[in-house]
Tab-separated table of C-alpha atoms in Angstrom:
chain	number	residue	atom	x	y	z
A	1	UNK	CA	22.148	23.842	16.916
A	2	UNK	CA	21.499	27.211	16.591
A	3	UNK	CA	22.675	27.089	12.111
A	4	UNK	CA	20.424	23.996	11.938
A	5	UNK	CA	17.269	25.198	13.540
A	6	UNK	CA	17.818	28.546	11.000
A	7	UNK	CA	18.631	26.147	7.906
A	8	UNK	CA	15.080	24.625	8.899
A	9	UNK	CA	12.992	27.677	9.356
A	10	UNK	CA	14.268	28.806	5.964
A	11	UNK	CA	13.472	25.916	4.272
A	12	UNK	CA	9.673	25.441	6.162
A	13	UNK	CA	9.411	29.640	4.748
A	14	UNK	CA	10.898	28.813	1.101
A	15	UNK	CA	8.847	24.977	1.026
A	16	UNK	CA	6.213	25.289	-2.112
A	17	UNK	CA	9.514	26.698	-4.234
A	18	UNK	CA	11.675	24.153	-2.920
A	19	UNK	CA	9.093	21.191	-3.845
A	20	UNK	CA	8.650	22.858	-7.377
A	21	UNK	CA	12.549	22.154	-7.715
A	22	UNK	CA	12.382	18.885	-6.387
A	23	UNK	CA	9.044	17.982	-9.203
A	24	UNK	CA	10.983	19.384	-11.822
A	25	UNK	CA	15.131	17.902	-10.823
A	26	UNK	CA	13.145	14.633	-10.765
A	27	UNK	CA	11.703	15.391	-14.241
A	28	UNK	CA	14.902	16.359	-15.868
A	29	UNK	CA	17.029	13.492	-14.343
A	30	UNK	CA	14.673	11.298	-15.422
A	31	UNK	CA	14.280	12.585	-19.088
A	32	UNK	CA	18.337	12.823	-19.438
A	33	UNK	CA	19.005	9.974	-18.013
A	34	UNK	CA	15.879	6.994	-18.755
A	35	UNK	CA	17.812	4.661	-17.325
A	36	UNK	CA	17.207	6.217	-13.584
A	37	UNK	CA	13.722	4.953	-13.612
A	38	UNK	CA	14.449	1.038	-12.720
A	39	UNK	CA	16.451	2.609	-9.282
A	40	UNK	CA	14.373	5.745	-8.492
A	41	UNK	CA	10.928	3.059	-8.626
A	42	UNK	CA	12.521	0.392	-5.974
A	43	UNK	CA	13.474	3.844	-3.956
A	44	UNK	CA	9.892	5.165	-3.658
A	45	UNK	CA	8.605	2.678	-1.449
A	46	UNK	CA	11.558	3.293	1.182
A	47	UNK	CA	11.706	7.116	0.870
A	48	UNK	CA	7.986	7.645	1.281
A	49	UNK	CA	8.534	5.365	4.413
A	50	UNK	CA	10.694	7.414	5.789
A	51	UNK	CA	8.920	10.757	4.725
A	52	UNK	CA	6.076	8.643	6.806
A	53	UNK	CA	8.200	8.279	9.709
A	54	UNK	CA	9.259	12.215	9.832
A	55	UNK	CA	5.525	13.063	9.649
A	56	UNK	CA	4.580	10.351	12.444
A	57	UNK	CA	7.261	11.895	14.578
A	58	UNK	CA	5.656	15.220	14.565
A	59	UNK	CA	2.282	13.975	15.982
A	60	UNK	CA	1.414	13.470	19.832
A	61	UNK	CA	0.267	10.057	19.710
A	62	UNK	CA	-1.421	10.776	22.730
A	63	UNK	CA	-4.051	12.568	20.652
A	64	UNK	CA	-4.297	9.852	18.116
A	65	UNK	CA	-7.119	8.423	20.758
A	66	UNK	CA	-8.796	11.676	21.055
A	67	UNK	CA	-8.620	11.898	16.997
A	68	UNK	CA	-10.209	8.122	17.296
A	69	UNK	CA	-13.375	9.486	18.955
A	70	UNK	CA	-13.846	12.386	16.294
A	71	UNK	CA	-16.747	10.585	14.441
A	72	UNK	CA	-17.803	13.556	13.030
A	73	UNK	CA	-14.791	13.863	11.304
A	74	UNK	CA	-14.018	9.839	10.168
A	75	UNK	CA	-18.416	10.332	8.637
A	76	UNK	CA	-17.298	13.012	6.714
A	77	UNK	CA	-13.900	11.335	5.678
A	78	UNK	CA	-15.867	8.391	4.753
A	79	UNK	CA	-18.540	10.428	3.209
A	80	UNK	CA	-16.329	12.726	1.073
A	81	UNK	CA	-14.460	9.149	-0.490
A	82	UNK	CA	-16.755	6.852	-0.329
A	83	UNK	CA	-20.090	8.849	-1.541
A	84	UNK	CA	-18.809	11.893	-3.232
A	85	UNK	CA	-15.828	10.855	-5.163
A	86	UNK	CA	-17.600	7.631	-6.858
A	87	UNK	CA	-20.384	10.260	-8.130
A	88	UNK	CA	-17.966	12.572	-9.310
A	89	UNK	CA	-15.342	9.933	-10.635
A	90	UNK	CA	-18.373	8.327	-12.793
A	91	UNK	CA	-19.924	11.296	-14.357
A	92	UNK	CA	-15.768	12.038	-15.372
A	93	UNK	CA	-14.529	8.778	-16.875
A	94	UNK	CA	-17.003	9.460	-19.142
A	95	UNK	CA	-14.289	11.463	-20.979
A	96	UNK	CA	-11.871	8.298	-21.232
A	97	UNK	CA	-14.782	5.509	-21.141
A	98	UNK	CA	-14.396	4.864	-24.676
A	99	UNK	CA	-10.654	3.058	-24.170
A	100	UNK	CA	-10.803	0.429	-21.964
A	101	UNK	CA	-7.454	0.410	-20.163
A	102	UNK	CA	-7.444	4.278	-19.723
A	103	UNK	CA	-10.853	4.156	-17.942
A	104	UNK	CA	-9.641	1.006	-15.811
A	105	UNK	CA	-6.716	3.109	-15.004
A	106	UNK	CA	-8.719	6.341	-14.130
A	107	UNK	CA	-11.279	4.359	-11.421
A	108	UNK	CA	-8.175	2.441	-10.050
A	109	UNK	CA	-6.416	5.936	-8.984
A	110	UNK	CA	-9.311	7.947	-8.439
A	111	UNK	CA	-11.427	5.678	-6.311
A	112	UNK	CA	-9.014	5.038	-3.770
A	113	UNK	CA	-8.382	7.321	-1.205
A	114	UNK	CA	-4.884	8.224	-0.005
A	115	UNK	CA	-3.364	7.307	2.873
A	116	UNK	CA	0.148	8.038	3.075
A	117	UNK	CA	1.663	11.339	2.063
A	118	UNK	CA	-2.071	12.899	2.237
A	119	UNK	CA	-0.847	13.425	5.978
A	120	UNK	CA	2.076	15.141	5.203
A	121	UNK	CA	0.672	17.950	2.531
A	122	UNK	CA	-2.545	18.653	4.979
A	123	UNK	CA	-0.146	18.977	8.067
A	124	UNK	CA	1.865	21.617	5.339
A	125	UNK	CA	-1.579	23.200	5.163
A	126	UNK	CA	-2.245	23.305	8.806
A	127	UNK	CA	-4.864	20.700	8.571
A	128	UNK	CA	-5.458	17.860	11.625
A	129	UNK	CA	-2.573	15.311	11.163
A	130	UNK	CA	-3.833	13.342	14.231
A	131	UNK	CA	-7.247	12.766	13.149
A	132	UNK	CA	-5.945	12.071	9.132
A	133	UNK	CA	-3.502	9.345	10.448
A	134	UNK	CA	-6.525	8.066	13.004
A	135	UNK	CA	-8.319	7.468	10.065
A	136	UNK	CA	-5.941	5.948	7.364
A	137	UNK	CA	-6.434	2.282	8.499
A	138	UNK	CA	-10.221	2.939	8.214
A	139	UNK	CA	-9.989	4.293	4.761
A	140	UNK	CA	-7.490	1.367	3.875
A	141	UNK	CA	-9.882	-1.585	4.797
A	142	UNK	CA	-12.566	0.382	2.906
A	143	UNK	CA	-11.027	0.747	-0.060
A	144	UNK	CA	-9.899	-2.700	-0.160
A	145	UNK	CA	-13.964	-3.552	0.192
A	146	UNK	CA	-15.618	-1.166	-1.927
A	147	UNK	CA	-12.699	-0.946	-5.274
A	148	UNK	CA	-14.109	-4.196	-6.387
A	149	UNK	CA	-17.736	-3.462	-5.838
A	150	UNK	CA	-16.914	0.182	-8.117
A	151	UNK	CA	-15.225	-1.718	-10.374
A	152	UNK	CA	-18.259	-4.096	-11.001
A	153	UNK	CA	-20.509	-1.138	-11.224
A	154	UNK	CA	-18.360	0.919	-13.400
A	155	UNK	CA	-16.637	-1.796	-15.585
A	156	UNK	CA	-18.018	-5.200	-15.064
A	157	UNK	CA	-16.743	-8.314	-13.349
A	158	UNK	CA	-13.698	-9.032	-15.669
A	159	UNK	CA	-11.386	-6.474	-14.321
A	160	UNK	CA	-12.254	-7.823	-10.704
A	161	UNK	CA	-11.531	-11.251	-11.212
A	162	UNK	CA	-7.929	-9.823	-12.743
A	163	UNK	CA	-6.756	-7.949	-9.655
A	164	UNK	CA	-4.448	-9.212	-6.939
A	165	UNK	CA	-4.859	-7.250	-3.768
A	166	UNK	CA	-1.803	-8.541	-1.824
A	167	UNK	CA	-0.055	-5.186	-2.830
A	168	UNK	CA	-2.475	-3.523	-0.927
A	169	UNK	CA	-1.339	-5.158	2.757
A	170	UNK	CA	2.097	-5.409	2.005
A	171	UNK	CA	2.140	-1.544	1.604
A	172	UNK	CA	0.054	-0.835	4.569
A	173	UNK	CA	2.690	-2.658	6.654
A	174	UNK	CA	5.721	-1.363	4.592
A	175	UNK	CA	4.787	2.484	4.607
A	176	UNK	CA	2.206	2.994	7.293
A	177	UNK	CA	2.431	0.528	9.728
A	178	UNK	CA	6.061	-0.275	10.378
A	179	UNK	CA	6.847	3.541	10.246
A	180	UNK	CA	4.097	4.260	12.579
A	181	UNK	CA	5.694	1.629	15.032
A	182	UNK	CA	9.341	3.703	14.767
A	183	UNK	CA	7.974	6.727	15.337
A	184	UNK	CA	6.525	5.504	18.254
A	185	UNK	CA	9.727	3.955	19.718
A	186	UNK	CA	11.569	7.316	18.779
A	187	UNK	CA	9.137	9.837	20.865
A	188	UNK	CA	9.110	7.234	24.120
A	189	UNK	CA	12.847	7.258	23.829
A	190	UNK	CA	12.604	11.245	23.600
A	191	UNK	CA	10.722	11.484	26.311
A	192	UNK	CA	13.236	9.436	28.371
A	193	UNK	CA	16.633	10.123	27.273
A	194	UNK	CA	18.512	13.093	26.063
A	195	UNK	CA	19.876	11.709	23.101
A	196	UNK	CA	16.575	10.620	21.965
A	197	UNK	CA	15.363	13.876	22.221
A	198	UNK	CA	18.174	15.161	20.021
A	199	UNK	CA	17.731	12.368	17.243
A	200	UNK	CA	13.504	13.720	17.612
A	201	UNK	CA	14.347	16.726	17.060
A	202	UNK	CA	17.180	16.494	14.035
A	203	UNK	CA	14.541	13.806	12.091
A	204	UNK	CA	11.480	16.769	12.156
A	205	UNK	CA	13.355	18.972	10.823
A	206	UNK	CA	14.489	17.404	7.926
A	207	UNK	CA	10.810	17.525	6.591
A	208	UNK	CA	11.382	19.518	4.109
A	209	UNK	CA	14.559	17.924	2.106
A	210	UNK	CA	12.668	14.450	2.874
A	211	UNK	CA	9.644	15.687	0.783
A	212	UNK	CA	12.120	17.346	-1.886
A	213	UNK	CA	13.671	14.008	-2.233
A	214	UNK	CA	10.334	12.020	-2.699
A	215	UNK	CA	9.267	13.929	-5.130
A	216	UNK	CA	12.279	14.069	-6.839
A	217	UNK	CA	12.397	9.956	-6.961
A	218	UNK	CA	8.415	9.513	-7.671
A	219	UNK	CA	8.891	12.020	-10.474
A	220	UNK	CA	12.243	10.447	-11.790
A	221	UNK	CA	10.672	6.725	-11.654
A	222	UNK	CA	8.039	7.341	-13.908
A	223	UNK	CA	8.881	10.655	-16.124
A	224	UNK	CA	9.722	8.522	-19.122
A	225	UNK	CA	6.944	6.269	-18.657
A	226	UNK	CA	5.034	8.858	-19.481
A	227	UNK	CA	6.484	10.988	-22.140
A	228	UNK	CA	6.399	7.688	-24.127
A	229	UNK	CA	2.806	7.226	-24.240
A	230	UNK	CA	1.973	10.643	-23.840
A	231	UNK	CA	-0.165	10.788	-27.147
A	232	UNK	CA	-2.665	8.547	-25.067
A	233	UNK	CA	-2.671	9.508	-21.726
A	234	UNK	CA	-3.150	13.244	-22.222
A	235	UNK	CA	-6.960	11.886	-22.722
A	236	UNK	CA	-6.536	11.542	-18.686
A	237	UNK	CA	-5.333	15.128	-17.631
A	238	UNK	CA	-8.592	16.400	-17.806
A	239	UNK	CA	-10.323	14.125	-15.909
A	240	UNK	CA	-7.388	14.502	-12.709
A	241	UNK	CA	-7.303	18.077	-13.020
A	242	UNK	CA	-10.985	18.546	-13.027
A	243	UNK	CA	-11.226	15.778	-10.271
A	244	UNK	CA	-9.317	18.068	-7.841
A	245	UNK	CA	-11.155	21.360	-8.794
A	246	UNK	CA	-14.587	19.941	-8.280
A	247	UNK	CA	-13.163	17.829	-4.692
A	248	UNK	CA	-11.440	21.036	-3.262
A	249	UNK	CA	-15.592	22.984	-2.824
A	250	UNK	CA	-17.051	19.385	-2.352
A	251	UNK	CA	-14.386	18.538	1.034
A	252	UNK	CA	-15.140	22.599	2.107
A	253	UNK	CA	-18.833	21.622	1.918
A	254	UNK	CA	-18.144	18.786	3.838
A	255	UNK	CA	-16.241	19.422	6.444
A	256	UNK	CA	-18.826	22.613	6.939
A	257	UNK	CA	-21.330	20.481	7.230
A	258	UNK	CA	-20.273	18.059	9.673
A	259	UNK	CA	-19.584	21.405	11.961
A	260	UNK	CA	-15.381	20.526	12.154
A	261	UNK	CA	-13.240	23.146	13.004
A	262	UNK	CA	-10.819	24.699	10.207
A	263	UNK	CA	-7.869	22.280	10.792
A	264	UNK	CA	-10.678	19.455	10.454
A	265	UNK	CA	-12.130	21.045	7.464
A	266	UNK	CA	-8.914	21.460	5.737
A	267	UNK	CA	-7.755	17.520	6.136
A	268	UNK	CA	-11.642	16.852	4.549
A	269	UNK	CA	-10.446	18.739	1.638
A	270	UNK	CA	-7.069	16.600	1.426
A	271	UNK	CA	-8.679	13.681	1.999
A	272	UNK	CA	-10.909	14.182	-0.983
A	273	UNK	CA	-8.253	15.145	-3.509
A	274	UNK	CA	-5.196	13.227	-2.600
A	275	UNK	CA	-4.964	9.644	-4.573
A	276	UNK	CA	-3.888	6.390	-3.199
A	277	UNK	CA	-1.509	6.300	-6.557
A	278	UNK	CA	1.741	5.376	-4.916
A	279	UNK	CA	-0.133	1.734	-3.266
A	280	UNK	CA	-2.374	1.404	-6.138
A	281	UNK	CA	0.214	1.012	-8.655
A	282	UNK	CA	1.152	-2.551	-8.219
A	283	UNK	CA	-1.972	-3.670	-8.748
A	284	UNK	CA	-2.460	-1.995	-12.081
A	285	UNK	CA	1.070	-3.681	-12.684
A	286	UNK	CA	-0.644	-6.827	-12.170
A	287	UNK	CA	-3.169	-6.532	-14.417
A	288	UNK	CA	-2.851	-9.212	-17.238
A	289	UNK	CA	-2.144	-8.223	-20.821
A	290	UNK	CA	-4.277	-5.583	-22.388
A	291	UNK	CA	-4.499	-3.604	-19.400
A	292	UNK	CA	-0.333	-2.019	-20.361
A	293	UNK	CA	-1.512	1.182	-20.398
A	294	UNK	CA	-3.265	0.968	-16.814
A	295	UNK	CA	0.194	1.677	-14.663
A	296	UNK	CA	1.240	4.783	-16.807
A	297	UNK	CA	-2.485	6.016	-16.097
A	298	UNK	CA	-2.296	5.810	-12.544
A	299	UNK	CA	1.481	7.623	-12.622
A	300	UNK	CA	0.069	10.157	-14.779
A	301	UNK	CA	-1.784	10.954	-11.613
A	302	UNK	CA	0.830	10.807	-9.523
A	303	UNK	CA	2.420	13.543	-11.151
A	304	UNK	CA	-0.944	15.697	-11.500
A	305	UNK	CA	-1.390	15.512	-7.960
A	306	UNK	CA	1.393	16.388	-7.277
A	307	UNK	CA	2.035	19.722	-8.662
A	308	UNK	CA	-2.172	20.006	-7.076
A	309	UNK	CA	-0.588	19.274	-3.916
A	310	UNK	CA	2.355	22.255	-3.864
A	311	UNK	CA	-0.678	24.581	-4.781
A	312	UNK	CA	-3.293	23.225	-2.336
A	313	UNK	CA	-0.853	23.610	0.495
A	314	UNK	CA	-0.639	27.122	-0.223
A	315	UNK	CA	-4.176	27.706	-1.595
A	316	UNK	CA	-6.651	25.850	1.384
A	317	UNK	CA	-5.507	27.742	4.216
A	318	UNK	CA	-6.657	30.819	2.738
A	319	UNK	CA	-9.438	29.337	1.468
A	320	UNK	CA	-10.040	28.421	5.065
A	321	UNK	CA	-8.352	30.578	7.162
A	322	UNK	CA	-7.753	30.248	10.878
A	323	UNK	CA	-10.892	32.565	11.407
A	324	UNK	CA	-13.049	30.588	9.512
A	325	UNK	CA	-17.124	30.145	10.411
A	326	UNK	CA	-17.351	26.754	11.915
């Protein structure tokens, strides 16, 4: 017991280098070896289901109805997503507006709000879990409401009328909701039993090789994807990494201004930056023909973000540090 509780300390002190290795032995594998990608994509949905269900198991759920009654927080989640990143994701597909599938692409990541491993970098960050998984099924039902409504705005009604949104429930049951119930099963029986306790305890500390391992498989799934059309969708690395430098001050701002406390005010940040990429997906892979490019768009983001998250869970808690002004 002792060996594995020191494995896991090291790894929770060596984390950011360990994901790097993970981002980049999921690059290489899937460079050398293309034919990884068909696997490592049917793999994603089940690893970041269980990466879900690690993360779930390390939050009280009897704080989840405290988190519930945090309206200050959910406005400013709400706010931050649903106000501020539609401004800001406007005045930047500007930069891509003049190809059609790599602007559809761009508001179809960027619009929607994550709601899945979000939880997971902001706890790394010492942000509120709790009140970030309180609000997920909030800023799931919104999205699935106000995406079309952007859309229209942004692009016109013909991309609306194209998009199936029975991805969108399937996930929230697959990755959110069914984990959710596990890890809910797992802490009664820990509470009850002595072997429960013991399974609790082996699952949370895995964290760390469970995020390796999803980043290795997103990264793998998609690598070549990429590097084939890369010619067009370097047009979109701009926009994502100038989306997550102007939505790291706008969440601060935020979160300041609804008066939250600095593990409040970090999730705000997370909120803002981290994409719904990983649920989006099939419904840019639904899109009928013309639209090809759409899916590689919305990966390319994926693997933005996800370099933006290794730094961000290093970088926000000393941009707001435990001593923080509320």
């Amino acid at each position: 017991m002792t060996g594995s509780r020191t494995s896991a300390e090291w790894m929770e002190r060596h984390q950011v280098p360990l994901y790097l290795g993970g981002l980049a032995a999921g690059a290489l594998l899937g460079l050398l070896l293309p034919s990884v990608a068909e696997p490592a994509e049917s793999a994603v949905n089940p690893v970041l289901a269980l990466l879900l269900y690690a993360t779930f198991l390390g939050i009280p759920f009897a704080r989840i109805g405290a988190a519930l009654r945090d309206w200050r927080f959910l406005v400013a989640a709400l706010a931050v997503n649903f106000l501020a990143v539609p401004a800001v994701v406007f005045v930047l597909s500007r930069l891509v507006a003049q190809e059609r599938a790599l602007l559809v692409g761009v508001l179809f990541v960027l619009l929607t709000p994550c709601v899945d491993y979000v939880i997971v970098f902001a706890g790394l960050a010492g942000g509120a879990k709790d009140r970030l998984l309180a609000a997920a099924p909030l800023l799931m039902l919104a999205q699935m409401v106000l995406l079309p409504a952007y859309l229209y705005l942004f692009v016109g009604d013909g991309v609306v009328r194209s998009i199936d949104y029975a991805p969108f429930g399937e996930a929230f049951v697959l990755i959110i909701a069914v984990p959710l119930a596990l890890a809910a099963l797992t802490q009664v029986a820990a509470a009850r039993t002595r072997w429960g306790a013991r399974f609790e305890a082996g699952v949370t500390g895995t964290m760390v090789p469970i995020m390796v391992l999803t980043l290795a498989v997103v990264v793998a799934s998609q690598i070549d994807g990429v590097r084939a059309e890369l010619s067009s969708l370097l047009f979109a690395l701009p926009v994502y990494i100038l989306f997550a430098v102007v939505m790291v001050p706008v969440g601060a701002a935020a979160g300041r201004i609804a008066r939250l406390d600095v593990p409040g005010r970090r999730s705000i940040v997370f909120t803002g930056v981290t994409r719904n990429s990983l649920v989006i997906l099939p419904l840019g892979l639904a899109l009928p023909a013309g639209y090809d490019l759409v899916p590689l768009v919305i990966v390319t983001q994926t693997l933005v973000e996800l370099v933006v998250m290794v730094v961000l869970v290093r970088l926000v808690p000393r941009l707001l540090p435990d001593g923080a002004r509320v």
